[in-house]
Amino acid sequence: MNVDAEEAFEAVVDEVVKTAPRIADGFADGRTYEGDENPSGHEVLGADLHANRLLKECITDLEGVGGFASEEEEGVVDCGDGVGVAVDPLDGSSNLVTNNPAGVILGVYDAPLPSPGEGLVGAGYVLFGPLTTAVVADGDGVVEYVVETERGEEGAEGVRVDERELTLPEPTVYGFGGGRENWTDGFAGFADEVEHELKLRYGGSMVGDVNQVLHKGGIFAYPALRERPQGKLRTLFEGAPMAYIIETAGGGSSDGEGSLLEREPDGVHDRTPVYLGNETVIERLEEEV
Ligand code: P6P
């Protein structure tokens, strides 16, 4: 059966939402480091490995999925013909130790991986906070759902309820990662201005911090750093999918030069500076960094 990219995107979103409660079931026992490092050189928690295992199993089995890439996998897992699915299986997992938000970030590309963000047919995230929500963006816009858990003989499954469309409001909040002592002079000068105009909202997980900007308007940045000009965040799993969501909601994105969706990733684990938010703020940013 030839599953077109949009159908495949919907099927992948359904599977990720369905799997969300089982990912969360692994949090309590998954808050210790397993001693391994992922391909980006970050220590992994049991919960990271649990989330990756569940998502890899359910996504690679789907009709219409041709490739699977994950922050926790070295290369692209080939599963035939179809869309390329890139996931950060548990973004912000270190927040589990302090019981702060974490989540799953998802990008579905109608192109072989690694692909620039222009190849995205849709993107989304599941946010584990006081409640679990899912944000889904495709050609029709951005919709947020509450994810409820149904527990039956098959175990726990997530179901989407209570949908509402999201568009980016006027800017009110900012969240900047990396630490001021590591910022370039250009970004530090930009931050000096923004910190007097907007309210600080930074929780150490991209999925939680971008969700704040999506709801309240403003800017999220994990900038180029003096010692790490490419910054920390990954293009395929974090930068491009979140840029797709924010741009679909009416905002803008940048890697310091131009839209994150135009960035050609240098490999599956390519890193990029990430700036996401209202277009007016992103334009000012690009003049100053
Ligand atoms: P820092 C989480 O580890 C993550 O990859 C993103 O979710 C988050 O935006 C960033 O790193 C936080 O990094 O340096 O502030 O701890």
Coordinates of C-alpha atoms and ligand atoms in Angstrom, one line a residue:
M1 CA 0.0 0.0 0.0
N2 CA 1.4 3.4 -0.9
V3 CA 1.0 5.5 2.1
D4 CA 1.4 9.2 1.3
A5 CA 3.5 11.4 3.5
E6 CA 0.6 13.2 5.2
E7 CA -1.1 9.8 6.1
A8 CA 2.2 8.5 7.4
F9 CA 2.6 11.7 9.5
E10 CA -0.8 11.2 11.1
A11 CA 0.0 7.5 11.8
V12 CA 3.3 8.4 13.5
V13 CA 1.7 11.1 15.6
D14 CA -1.0 8.5 16.7
E15 CA 1.6 6.0 17.7
V16 CA 3.7 8.5 19.7
V17 CA 0.6 9.8 21.5
K18 CA -0.5 6.2 22.2
T19 CA 2.9 5.3 23.5
A20 CA 3.3 8.4 25.8
P21 CA 1.8 6.9 29.0
R22 CA 4.2 3.9 28.7
I23 CA 7.1 6.3 28.3
A24 CA 6.0 8.1 31.4
D25 CA 5.6 4.7 33.3
G26 CA 9.4 4.5 32.9
F27 CA 10.2 7.8 34.7
A28 CA 10.2 6.7 38.3
D29 CA 12.7 3.9 37.9
G30 CA 14.6 5.6 35.0
R31 CA 16.1 8.6 36.8
T32 CA 19.6 7.2 37.2
Y33 CA 22.4 7.5 34.7
E34 CA 23.2 4.2 32.9
G35 CA 26.9 5.1 32.5
D36 CA 26.5 5.2 28.7
E37 CA 26.8 8.2 26.4
N38 CA 24.6 8.8 23.4
P39 CA 26.1 9.8 19.9
S40 CA 26.0 13.4 21.1
G41 CA 28.2 12.6 24.0
H42 CA 25.5 13.1 26.6
E43 CA 25.0 10.7 29.5
V44 CA 21.8 8.7 29.2
L45 CA 19.2 7.9 31.8
G46 CA 17.3 4.7 32.0
A47 CA 14.3 6.7 31.0
D48 CA 16.0 7.9 27.8
L49 CA 16.7 4.3 26.7
H50 CA 13.2 3.1 27.7
A51 CA 11.6 5.9 25.6
N52 CA 13.9 5.3 22.6
R53 CA 13.1 1.5 22.7
L54 CA 9.4 2.0 22.8
L55 CA 9.4 4.7 20.0
K56 CA 11.8 2.8 17.8
E57 CA 9.7 -0.4 18.1
C58 CA 6.3 1.3 17.3
I59 CA 7.5 3.7 14.6
T60 CA 9.7 1.4 12.5
D61 CA 6.8 -1.1 12.3
L62 CA 4.5 1.5 10.7
E63 CA 3.4 1.3 7.0
G64 CA 4.8 4.3 5.2
V65 CA 7.9 4.8 7.4
G66 CA 11.2 4.4 5.5
G67 CA 13.7 5.6 8.1
F68 CA 14.1 6.3 11.8
A69 CA 16.6 8.5 13.4
S70 CA 17.0 9.3 17.1
E71 CA 19.2 11.2 19.4
E72 CA 19.9 7.9 21.0
E73 CA 20.8 6.0 17.8
E74 CA 24.2 6.3 16.0
G75 CA 22.8 6.3 12.4
V76 CA 19.5 6.1 10.5
V77 CA 17.6 2.8 10.9
D78 CA 16.4 1.7 7.5
C79 CA 12.9 0.4 7.4
G80 CA 12.1 0.4 3.6
D81 CA 10.3 3.1 1.6
G82 CA 8.5 6.0 3.1
V83 CA 9.0 9.1 5.3
G84 CA 12.0 9.7 7.5
V85 CA 11.1 10.0 11.2
A86 CA 13.4 11.9 13.6
V87 CA 12.8 11.9 17.3
D88 CA 14.4 13.2 20.5
P89 CA 12.8 10.4 22.5
L90 CA 13.0 12.2 25.9
D91 CA 14.1 15.8 25.5
G92 CA 15.1 17.3 28.8
S93 CA 15.4 14.0 30.6
S94 CA 17.8 15.4 33.2
N95 CA 14.7 17.3 34.4
L96 CA 13.2 14.0 35.7
V97 CA 15.7 14.2 38.6
T98 CA 14.2 17.6 39.7
N99 CA 10.6 16.7 38.5
N100 CA 10.5 19.4 35.9
P101 CA 9.0 19.2 32.4
A102 CA 10.4 16.8 29.7
G103 CA 9.0 15.5 26.5
V104 CA 9.2 13.8 23.1
I105 CA 10.1 15.9 20.0
L106 CA 9.1 14.5 16.6
G107 CA 9.9 15.5 13.0
V108 CA 8.5 13.7 9.9
Y109 CA 10.4 14.3 6.7
D110 CA 9.3 13.4 3.2
A111 CA 12.9 12.9 2.3
P112 CA 15.8 10.7 3.1
L113 CA 17.5 11.5 6.5
P114 CA 19.3 13.7 7.3
S115 CA 17.2 16.3 5.5
P116 CA 16.9 20.0 5.8
G117 CA 13.8 21.2 7.7
E118 CA 12.2 22.1 4.3
G119 CA 11.6 18.4 3.9
L120 CA 9.3 18.3 6.9
V121 CA 5.6 17.4 6.3
G122 CA 4.8 17.8 10.0
A123 CA 6.3 18.1 13.5
G124 CA 5.1 17.8 17.0
Y125 CA 5.9 17.2 20.6
V126 CA 4.5 15.5 23.7
L127 CA 5.0 17.5 26.9
F128 CA 5.1 15.7 30.2
G129 CA 4.2 18.4 32.8
P130 CA 1.4 18.8 35.4
L131 CA -0.6 17.2 32.6
T132 CA 0.4 15.6 29.4
T133 CA -0.2 17.6 26.2
A134 CA 0.6 17.0 22.6
V135 CA 1.3 19.8 20.0
V136 CA 0.9 18.8 16.4
A137 CA 1.8 21.0 13.4
D138 CA 1.2 20.3 9.7
G139 CA 0.1 22.2 6.6
D140 CA -3.2 23.1 8.3
G141 CA -1.8 24.8 11.4
V142 CA -0.8 24.0 15.0
V143 CA -3.2 22.2 17.3
E144 CA -2.7 21.4 21.0
Y145 CA -4.4 18.3 22.6
V146 CA -4.6 17.0 26.2
V147 CA -3.4 13.4 26.3
E148 CA -5.5 11.2 28.5
T149 CA -4.4 7.7 29.5
E150 CA -6.7 4.7 28.9
R151 CA -5.7 1.6 30.8
G152 CA -7.0 -1.7 29.4
E153 CA -5.9 -5.3 28.9
E154 CA -3.4 -4.1 26.3
G155 CA -1.8 -1.8 28.9
A156 CA -1.8 2.0 29.0
E157 CA -2.5 4.0 25.8
G158 CA -2.6 7.8 25.2
V159 CA -5.7 9.3 23.5
R160 CA -6.0 12.9 22.3
V161 CA -8.9 15.0 23.7
D162 CA -9.8 18.6 24.1
E163 CA -8.1 20.2 21.0
R164 CA -7.4 23.9 20.4
E165 CA -5.6 25.8 17.7
L166 CA -2.5 27.8 18.6
T167 CA -1.1 30.9 17.0
L168 CA 1.8 32.8 18.4
P169 CA 0.7 35.8 20.5
E170 CA 2.6 39.1 21.0
P171 CA 6.0 38.6 22.8
T172 CA 5.9 38.4 26.6
V173 CA 8.6 35.8 27.7
Y174 CA 12.2 34.7 26.9
G175 CA 14.3 31.7 27.7
F176 CA 18.1 31.6 26.9
G177 CA 20.3 28.6 27.5
G178 CA 24.0 28.1 27.6
G179 CA 24.9 30.5 30.5
R180 CA 25.7 34.2 30.1
E181 CA 29.5 33.5 30.7
N182 CA 29.5 31.4 27.4
W183 CA 27.6 33.8 25.2
T184 CA 29.1 35.8 22.4
D185 CA 29.3 39.6 22.9
G186 CA 26.6 40.0 20.1
F187 CA 24.1 37.7 21.8
A188 CA 24.9 39.1 25.3
G189 CA 24.1 42.6 24.0
F190 CA 20.8 41.3 22.5
A191 CA 20.0 39.6 25.8
D192 CA 20.6 42.8 27.7
E193 CA 17.8 44.5 25.7
V194 CA 15.3 41.6 25.8
E195 CA 15.8 41.0 29.6
H196 CA 14.3 44.5 30.2
E197 CA 11.4 43.9 27.8
L198 CA 10.2 40.3 28.5
K199 CA 9.8 38.0 31.5
L200 CA 12.3 35.1 32.1
R201 CA 10.9 31.6 31.5
Y202 CA 13.6 29.0 31.4
G203 CA 13.2 25.5 32.7
G204 CA 16.1 23.6 31.1
S205 CA 14.0 21.5 28.7
M206 CA 13.6 22.7 25.1
V207 CA 10.1 21.1 24.9
G208 CA 8.9 22.9 28.0
D209 CA 10.6 26.2 27.1
V210 CA 9.4 26.4 23.5
N211 CA 5.9 25.5 24.7
Q212 CA 6.0 28.6 26.9
V213 CA 6.9 30.7 23.9
L214 CA 4.2 29.1 21.7
H215 CA 1.6 30.0 24.4
K216 CA 2.9 33.4 25.5
G217 CA 4.9 34.8 22.6
G218 CA 8.6 35.9 22.9
I219 CA 11.8 34.0 22.1
F220 CA 13.6 30.8 23.0
A221 CA 17.3 30.6 22.3
Y222 CA 20.1 28.1 22.7
P223 CA 22.7 30.4 21.0
A224 CA 26.0 29.9 19.4
L225 CA 28.6 29.9 22.2
R226 CA 32.1 31.3 22.2
E227 CA 33.6 27.8 22.7
R228 CA 30.8 26.0 20.8
P229 CA 29.8 28.1 17.7
Q230 CA 27.3 25.4 16.8
G231 CA 25.6 25.6 20.2
K232 CA 24.2 22.4 21.8
L233 CA 20.9 21.5 20.2
R234 CA 20.6 19.0 17.3
T235 CA 19.2 20.2 14.0
L236 CA 17.3 17.1 12.9
F237 CA 15.6 16.2 16.3
E238 CA 15.2 19.6 18.0
G239 CA 16.0 22.7 15.9
A240 CA 14.1 21.9 12.6
P241 CA 11.0 20.3 14.1
M242 CA 10.5 23.1 16.6
A243 CA 11.2 25.7 13.9
Y244 CA 8.5 24.1 11.8
I245 CA 6.0 24.3 14.7
I246 CA 6.8 28.0 15.6
E247 CA 6.8 29.1 11.9
T248 CA 3.5 27.3 11.3
A249 CA 2.1 29.2 14.3
G250 CA 3.1 32.5 12.6
G251 CA 6.6 33.0 14.2
G252 CA 10.1 32.8 12.9
S253 CA 13.3 30.8 13.4
S254 CA 17.0 31.3 12.9
D255 CA 20.4 29.6 13.2
G256 CA 21.8 33.1 13.2
E257 CA 21.9 33.3 9.5
G258 CA 18.4 32.3 8.3
S259 CA 15.5 30.1 8.9
L260 CA 16.4 26.8 10.6
L261 CA 14.2 25.1 8.0
E262 CA 16.8 26.0 5.4
R263 CA 19.8 24.7 7.3
E264 CA 21.5 21.7 5.6
P265 CA 22.4 19.4 8.5
D266 CA 26.0 18.0 8.4
G267 CA 25.0 14.5 9.4
V268 CA 22.3 13.0 11.7
H269 CA 23.7 14.6 14.9
D270 CA 24.5 18.0 13.4
R271 CA 24.2 20.8 16.1
T272 CA 22.9 24.3 15.5
P273 CA 22.4 27.5 17.3
V274 CA 18.6 27.8 17.8
Y275 CA 16.5 31.0 18.0
L276 CA 12.7 30.6 17.9
G277 CA 9.9 33.1 18.4
N278 CA 8.1 36.1 17.1
E279 CA 9.4 37.3 13.7
T280 CA 10.0 40.8 15.0
V281 CA 12.3 39.5 17.8
I282 CA 14.1 37.1 15.5
E283 CA 14.8 39.9 13.0
R284 CA 16.4 42.0 15.8
L285 CA 18.4 38.9 16.9
E286 CA 19.8 38.3 13.4
E287 CA 21.0 41.9 13.2
E288 CA 22.9 41.6 16.5
V289 CA 24.5 38.1 16.7
Ligands
P6P1 P1 21.4 23.5 29.6 C1 18.2 19.2 27.5 O1 19.3 18.5 27.9 C2 18.5 20.0 26.3 O2 19.0 19.1 25.3 C3 17.3 20.8 25.8 O3 16.1 20.2 26.1 C4 17.5 22.1 26.6 O4 17.0 23.2 25.9 C5 19.0 22.2 26.8 O5 19.5 20.9 26.6 C6 19.3 22.7 28.2 O6 20.7 22.9 28.2 O7 22.8 23.8 29.1 O8 20.6 24.8 29.9 O9 21.3 22.5 30.7

